[in-house]
Coordinates of C-alpha atoms and ligand atoms in Angstrom, one line a residue:
M23 CA 0.0 0.0 0.0
K24 CA 0.9 3.6 -0.3
G25 CA 0.9 5.8 2.8
R26 CA 1.8 9.5 3.4
I27 CA 3.6 10.3 6.6
A28 CA 4.5 13.8 7.7
V29 CA 7.6 13.8 9.8
L30 CA 8.2 16.6 12.2
G31 CA 11.5 16.3 14.0
G32 CA 11.1 19.4 16.1
D33 CA 13.5 20.4 18.8
G34 CA 16.1 19.0 21.2
I35 CA 16.4 15.2 20.9
G36 CA 13.4 15.2 18.5
P37 CA 15.4 15.0 15.2
E38 CA 17.7 12.3 16.7
V39 CA 15.0 9.9 17.7
I40 CA 12.9 10.7 14.6
A41 CA 15.8 9.6 12.4
E42 CA 15.5 6.1 13.9
G43 CA 11.8 6.0 13.6
V44 CA 12.1 6.9 9.9
R45 CA 14.8 4.2 9.4
V46 CA 12.5 1.6 10.9
L47 CA 9.5 2.7 8.8
A48 CA 11.7 2.5 5.7
A49 CA 12.7 -1.0 6.7
V50 CA 9.1 -2.0 7.2
A51 CA 8.1 -0.6 3.8
S52 CA 10.7 -2.6 2.0
R53 CA 10.1 -5.8 4.0
F54 CA 6.3 -5.7 3.5
G55 CA 6.3 -4.2 0.1
H56 CA 4.7 -0.8 0.9
I57 CA 5.5 2.7 -0.2
F58 CA 5.6 5.3 2.6
E59 CA 6.1 8.8 1.3
M60 CA 7.7 10.5 4.2
E61 CA 7.9 14.3 4.1
A62 CA 10.1 16.1 6.7
L63 CA 8.5 19.4 7.7
P64 CA 9.7 22.2 10.0
F65 CA 7.9 22.5 13.4
G66 CA 8.4 23.9 16.9
G67 CA 11.2 26.1 18.1
V68 CA 13.4 25.5 15.0
A69 CA 10.4 26.7 12.8
I70 CA 10.0 29.8 15.0
D71 CA 13.7 30.6 14.4
T72 CA 13.4 30.2 10.6
F73 CA 9.9 31.2 9.8
G74 CA 8.7 33.1 12.9
D75 CA 6.0 30.5 13.4
G76 CA 6.2 27.2 15.2
L77 CA 3.6 25.7 12.8
P78 CA 4.3 27.3 9.4
E79 CA 1.4 27.2 6.9
H80 CA 3.1 24.6 4.7
T81 CA 3.8 22.3 7.6
L82 CA 0.2 22.4 8.6
K83 CA -0.9 21.7 5.0
G84 CA 1.5 18.8 4.8
C85 CA 0.1 17.3 8.1
L86 CA -3.5 17.8 6.9
A87 CA -2.7 16.0 3.7
A88 CA -0.9 13.1 5.4
D89 CA -2.4 9.8 6.7
G90 CA -0.3 10.2 9.8
V91 CA 2.1 12.6 11.5
L92 CA 5.1 11.4 13.3
L93 CA 6.5 14.0 15.7
G94 CA 9.7 14.0 17.8
A95 CA 9.5 16.7 20.5
I96 CA 9.3 20.4 20.8
G97 CA 10.5 23.2 23.1
G98 CA 13.8 24.2 24.7
P99 CA 15.3 26.8 27.1
Q100 CA 15.9 29.3 24.2
W101 CA 12.1 29.6 23.8
G102 CA 11.3 29.8 27.5
P103 CA 8.1 31.2 29.2
D104 CA 9.2 34.8 28.4
A105 CA 10.1 34.3 24.8
P106 CA 8.0 36.4 22.4
V107 CA 6.9 33.3 20.5
R108 CA 6.9 29.9 22.2
P109 CA 6.7 26.4 20.5
E110 CA 4.1 24.8 22.8
P111 CA 1.1 26.8 21.3
A112 CA 2.2 25.4 17.9
L113 CA 1.7 21.9 19.2
L114 CA -1.7 22.7 20.7
R115 CA -2.7 24.3 17.4
L116 CA -1.6 21.3 15.4
R117 CA -3.6 19.0 17.7
A118 CA -6.7 21.2 17.3
E119 CA -6.3 21.6 13.5
L120 CA -5.9 17.8 13.1
G121 CA -8.9 17.3 15.4
V122 CA -7.1 14.7 17.5
Y123 CA -9.0 14.9 20.7
A124 CA -8.2 11.4 22.0
N125 CA -4.7 10.9 23.3
L126 CA -3.9 7.2 23.9
R127 CA -0.9 6.5 26.1
P128 CA -0.5 2.8 26.8
I129 CA 1.8 1.9 29.7
A130 CA 3.0 -1.7 29.8
V131 CA 6.1 -2.9 31.7
Q132 CA 8.5 -4.6 29.3
E133 CA 9.9 -7.6 31.1
P134 CA 13.6 -6.8 30.5
L135 CA 13.1 -3.3 31.9
R136 CA 11.5 -4.2 35.2
D137 CA 14.7 -3.2 37.0
A138 CA 14.9 0.1 35.2
S139 CA 11.7 1.3 37.0
P140 CA 12.2 3.2 40.3
I141 CA 9.2 1.3 41.6
K142 CA 9.8 -2.0 43.4
P143 CA 9.4 -4.9 41.0
E144 CA 6.7 -6.7 43.0
Y145 CA 4.4 -3.8 42.3
L146 CA 4.9 -4.1 38.6
D147 CA 3.6 -7.6 37.9
G148 CA 0.7 -7.5 35.5
V149 CA 0.8 -3.7 35.0
D150 CA -0.9 -3.0 31.7
L151 CA -2.8 0.3 31.5
L152 CA -4.0 2.7 28.9
F153 CA -4.5 6.4 29.5
V154 CA -7.2 8.0 27.4
R155 CA -6.4 11.7 27.8
E156 CA -8.7 14.4 26.4
L157 CA -6.4 16.5 24.2
T158 CA -8.1 19.4 22.6
G159 CA -10.1 21.0 25.4
G160 CA -10.0 22.1 29.0
I161 CA -7.6 24.5 30.6
Y162 CA -5.1 24.1 27.7
F163 CA -7.5 25.7 25.3
G164 CA -9.5 28.1 27.5
R165 CA -9.1 31.8 27.3
K166 CA -5.9 33.1 29.1
W167 CA -5.3 36.6 30.1
R168 CA -3.6 39.0 32.5
D169 CA -5.6 41.5 34.4
G170 CA -3.3 43.9 36.4
D171 CA -1.5 41.7 38.8
R172 CA -3.7 38.7 38.2
A173 CA -3.4 35.9 35.6
V174 CA -6.4 33.8 34.5
D175 CA -6.7 30.4 32.7
E176 CA -10.2 29.3 32.0
C177 CA -11.1 25.6 32.0
A178 CA -14.2 24.6 30.1
Y179 CA -15.6 21.3 28.9
S180 CA -18.8 20.7 26.9
V181 CA -21.1 17.7 27.2
S182 CA -20.2 16.7 23.6
E183 CA -16.5 16.9 24.2
I184 CA -16.8 14.5 27.2
E185 CA -19.2 12.2 25.4
R186 CA -16.9 11.6 22.4
I187 CA -13.7 10.9 24.5
T188 CA -15.8 8.7 26.8
R189 CA -16.8 6.7 23.7
V190 CA -13.2 6.2 22.7
A191 CA -12.4 5.0 26.2
G192 CA -15.5 2.7 26.2
K193 CA -14.5 1.1 22.9
L194 CA -11.0 0.5 24.0
A195 CA -12.0 -0.8 27.4
A196 CA -14.3 -3.3 25.7
L197 CA -11.3 -4.7 23.9
R198 CA -9.3 -4.9 27.1
R199 CA -10.3 -5.8 30.7
G200 CA -13.5 -3.7 30.5
K201 CA -12.7 -1.3 33.3
I202 CA -12.6 2.4 33.2
T203 CA -11.3 4.7 35.9
Q204 CA -12.4 8.2 35.3
V205 CA -10.2 10.7 37.0
D206 CA -11.2 14.2 38.1
K207 CA -11.4 16.7 40.9
S208 CA -15.1 16.7 41.3
N209 CA -15.0 17.6 45.0
V210 CA -13.8 21.0 43.8
L211 CA -14.2 21.6 40.1
E212 CA -17.5 22.2 38.2
T213 CA -16.0 20.8 34.9
S214 CA -15.1 17.6 36.9
R215 CA -18.7 17.2 38.0
L216 CA -19.8 17.4 34.4
W217 CA -17.2 14.8 33.5
R218 CA -18.5 12.5 36.2
T219 CA -22.1 12.7 35.1
V220 CA -21.6 12.5 31.4
S221 CA -19.0 9.7 31.4
E222 CA -21.2 7.6 33.8
R223 CA -24.2 8.0 31.5
V224 CA -22.4 7.2 28.3
I225 CA -20.8 4.1 29.6
R226 CA -24.0 2.8 31.3
A227 CA -26.1 3.4 28.2
E228 CA -23.7 2.3 25.5
F229 CA -21.1 -0.1 26.9
P230 CA -22.9 -2.8 28.8
G231 CA -19.8 -4.9 29.3
V232 CA -17.7 -2.0 30.6
S233 CA -17.6 -0.8 34.2
I234 CA -16.7 2.7 35.2
E235 CA -15.4 4.0 38.5
H236 CA -14.5 7.6 39.4
M237 CA -11.5 8.7 41.3
F238 CA -10.1 12.1 42.5
V239 CA -6.9 13.0 40.8
D240 CA -4.9 13.2 44.0
A241 CA -5.9 9.7 45.0
A242 CA -5.3 8.5 41.5
A243 CA -1.7 9.8 41.7
M244 CA -1.2 7.8 44.8
H245 CA -2.9 4.5 43.6
L246 CA -0.9 4.6 40.4
I247 CA 2.2 3.9 42.4
R248 CA 0.6 1.8 45.2
R249 CA -1.5 -0.6 43.1
P250 CA -0.9 0.1 39.4
R251 CA -2.1 -3.3 38.2
D252 CA -5.6 -2.5 39.3
F253 CA -6.0 0.0 36.5
D254 CA -7.1 -0.9 33.0
V255 CA -8.3 2.3 31.1
I256 CA -7.8 5.6 32.8
L257 CA -10.0 8.3 31.3
T258 CA -9.2 11.9 32.2
E259 CA -9.1 15.5 31.1
N260 CA -6.3 17.3 29.4
L261 CA -4.2 18.7 32.3
F262 CA -4.7 15.7 34.6
G263 CA -3.7 13.4 31.8
D264 CA -0.6 15.3 31.1
I265 CA 0.5 15.0 34.7
L266 CA -0.5 11.4 35.4
T267 CA 1.0 10.0 32.2
D268 CA 4.5 11.3 33.2
E269 CA 4.0 9.7 36.5
G270 CA 2.7 6.5 35.0
A271 CA 5.7 6.4 32.6
M272 CA 7.9 5.7 35.6
L273 CA 6.2 2.3 36.0
A274 CA 7.7 1.4 32.6
G275 CA 11.1 2.4 33.6
S276 CA 11.7 5.5 31.4
L277 CA 9.8 8.1 29.5
G278 CA 12.0 7.1 26.7
V279 CA 10.2 3.8 25.8
L280 CA 6.6 5.1 25.7
P281 CA 4.7 5.9 22.5
S282 CA 1.5 7.8 22.1
A283 CA -1.2 8.2 19.6
A284 CA -3.6 11.2 19.2
L285 CA -6.7 10.3 17.2
G286 CA -9.9 12.1 16.0
D287 CA -12.9 10.8 14.3
G288 CA -11.1 9.8 11.1
R289 CA -8.0 7.7 10.6
R290 CA -5.5 10.5 10.5
G291 CA -3.5 10.7 13.7
L292 CA -0.6 12.4 15.4
Y293 CA 2.0 10.1 16.9
E294 CA 4.7 11.1 19.3
P295 CA 6.9 9.6 22.0
I296 CA 5.6 10.9 25.4
H297 CA 9.0 12.3 26.4
G298 CA 9.9 15.9 25.8
S299 CA 12.8 17.5 23.9
A300 CA 15.3 16.9 26.7
P301 CA 17.6 19.9 25.8
D302 CA 20.1 18.7 28.4
I303 CA 21.1 15.7 26.3
A304 CA 20.1 17.0 22.8
G305 CA 22.7 16.6 20.1
R306 CA 24.8 14.1 22.0
G307 CA 23.3 11.0 20.3
F308 CA 22.3 9.0 23.3
A309 CA 18.5 9.6 23.6
N310 CA 16.3 6.5 23.6
P311 CA 14.6 6.2 20.2
C312 CA 12.2 3.4 21.3
G313 CA 9.3 5.7 22.2
T314 CA 9.4 7.1 18.7
I315 CA 9.9 3.7 17.0
L316 CA 6.9 2.4 19.0
S317 CA 4.9 5.6 18.0
A318 CA 5.6 4.7 14.4
A319 CA 4.1 1.3 15.1
L320 CA 1.0 3.0 16.4
L321 CA 0.8 5.1 13.2
L322 CA 0.9 2.0 11.1
R323 CA -1.8 0.4 13.2
H324 CA -4.3 3.2 13.6
S325 CA -3.8 5.4 10.5
L326 CA -2.7 2.9 7.9
G327 CA -4.5 -0.2 9.2
L328 CA -1.2 -2.2 9.1
E329 CA -1.6 -4.4 12.1
S330 CA 1.0 -7.1 11.3
E331 CA 3.6 -4.4 10.4
A332 CA 2.9 -2.6 13.7
R333 CA 3.3 -5.9 15.6
A334 CA 6.5 -6.6 13.8
I335 CA 8.0 -3.3 15.1
E336 CA 6.7 -3.9 18.6
A337 CA 8.2 -7.4 18.6
A338 CA 11.5 -6.1 17.2
V339 CA 11.8 -3.5 20.1
A340 CA 11.0 -6.2 22.6
T341 CA 13.6 -8.5 21.1
A342 CA 16.2 -5.8 21.0
L343 CA 15.6 -5.2 24.7
S344 CA 15.6 -8.8 25.6
R345 CA 18.9 -9.2 23.8
G346 CA 20.3 -6.5 26.2
A347 CA 20.2 -3.4 24.0
R348 CA 20.0 -0.4 26.3
T349 CA 20.3 3.3 25.9
A350 CA 21.6 5.2 28.9
D351 CA 18.2 6.0 30.4
I352 CA 17.3 2.3 30.8
A353 CA 20.8 0.7 31.5
A354 CA 21.7 -0.6 34.8
S355 CA 24.3 1.6 36.4
G356 CA 27.8 0.7 35.2
S357 CA 26.7 -1.5 32.3
A358 CA 27.3 -0.8 28.6
T359 CA 25.0 1.6 26.8
L360 CA 24.1 2.1 23.1
S361 CA 23.9 5.4 21.2
T362 CA 20.5 6.4 19.7
Q363 CA 21.7 5.1 16.3
R364 CA 23.0 1.8 17.7
M365 CA 19.7 1.3 19.5
G366 CA 18.0 1.9 16.1
D367 CA 20.4 -0.7 14.6
A368 CA 19.5 -3.2 17.3
V369 CA 15.8 -2.8 16.5
L370 CA 16.4 -3.1 12.8
A371 CA 18.5 -6.2 13.3
A372 CA 15.6 -7.7 15.3
L373 CA 13.2 -6.8 12.6
A374 CA 15.2 -8.5 9.8
Ligands
IPM292 C1 2.8 16.3 26.4 C2 3.6 17.6 26.6 C3 2.7 18.7 26.0 C4 1.4 18.8 26.8 C5 3.5 20.1 26.1 C6 4.8 20.1 25.3 C7 2.6 21.2 25.6 O1 3.9 17.7 27.9 O2 2.4 16.0 25.2 O3 2.5 15.6 27.4 O4 1.4 19.3 27.9 O5 0.4 18.2 26.2
MG293 MG1 3.4 16.0 29.2

């Protein structure tokens, strides 16, 4: 088949990890007889420096025309909170323009990486959870303004925004263990009370085999560490999802190994590792490319319908890890580590 993939390296370690994702996609194309047209487009801080805009018009056009978008990372200290133009709004705009309101962040513990997690191994048995984070609403997208010495960020959610993301969670839960934990702060926030009512109604009415429980976000932050295996699908709003997924990533050992998919109503999606641009290690060639490579697998699965190809990539990453391939973030202290490119090589070798 023929697929169009927009490739946005972005900032920091983004281009380094993306290069490995692209190599793996090219290898899959030749092994399975597909043509992936991959177009590299400027995005993020580097695009601000060159074009004055983190999401230049032609980048947006290229993304809208693609079947899937593979993104590295954005941001860096040179475009800090006080910079005149910052890269983060470009990412939010891209998510909104693509209409990708459902952010899937699966967290599974890869057996060879149990020791890389800061959590005691006995807590990690059977951990397999999926965050469904609402991605195009809430406080990220509310009006923001300064008023004298005050600053205001509005947080709003509509019934239809909650309904559609709940349906995504319901469908996915039905394919898994059938359990949704909806996380909010409904003892304090009005938006959270709406989340609770609407998600409860949708699941009860439309997903008979799926159960839904509700949990306050502070308690969820604790239980995620204390009894992570009890969670199946965690459904939550934009900001809580941002925070909890970084926490959840620690179960898997490193932010570096986790992929994510952002989907809307169609097939087109935005795929990115859940780690950031890691400016402290950028350009040094030792970032972990696994999160990006696994994001490429999600792109093949969700946007191109290539399930066997996606599985081949996932198996190759697992094989490389079980053969001992480790970047610095997941290596036991004192043991040998691979560069970003050598880690890519290890995955490619396992794919062959
Ligand atoms: C993420 C990131 C982004 C977010 C930032 C870069 C705006 O932290 O994808 O989790 O908060 O959504
Ligand atoms: Mg985040």
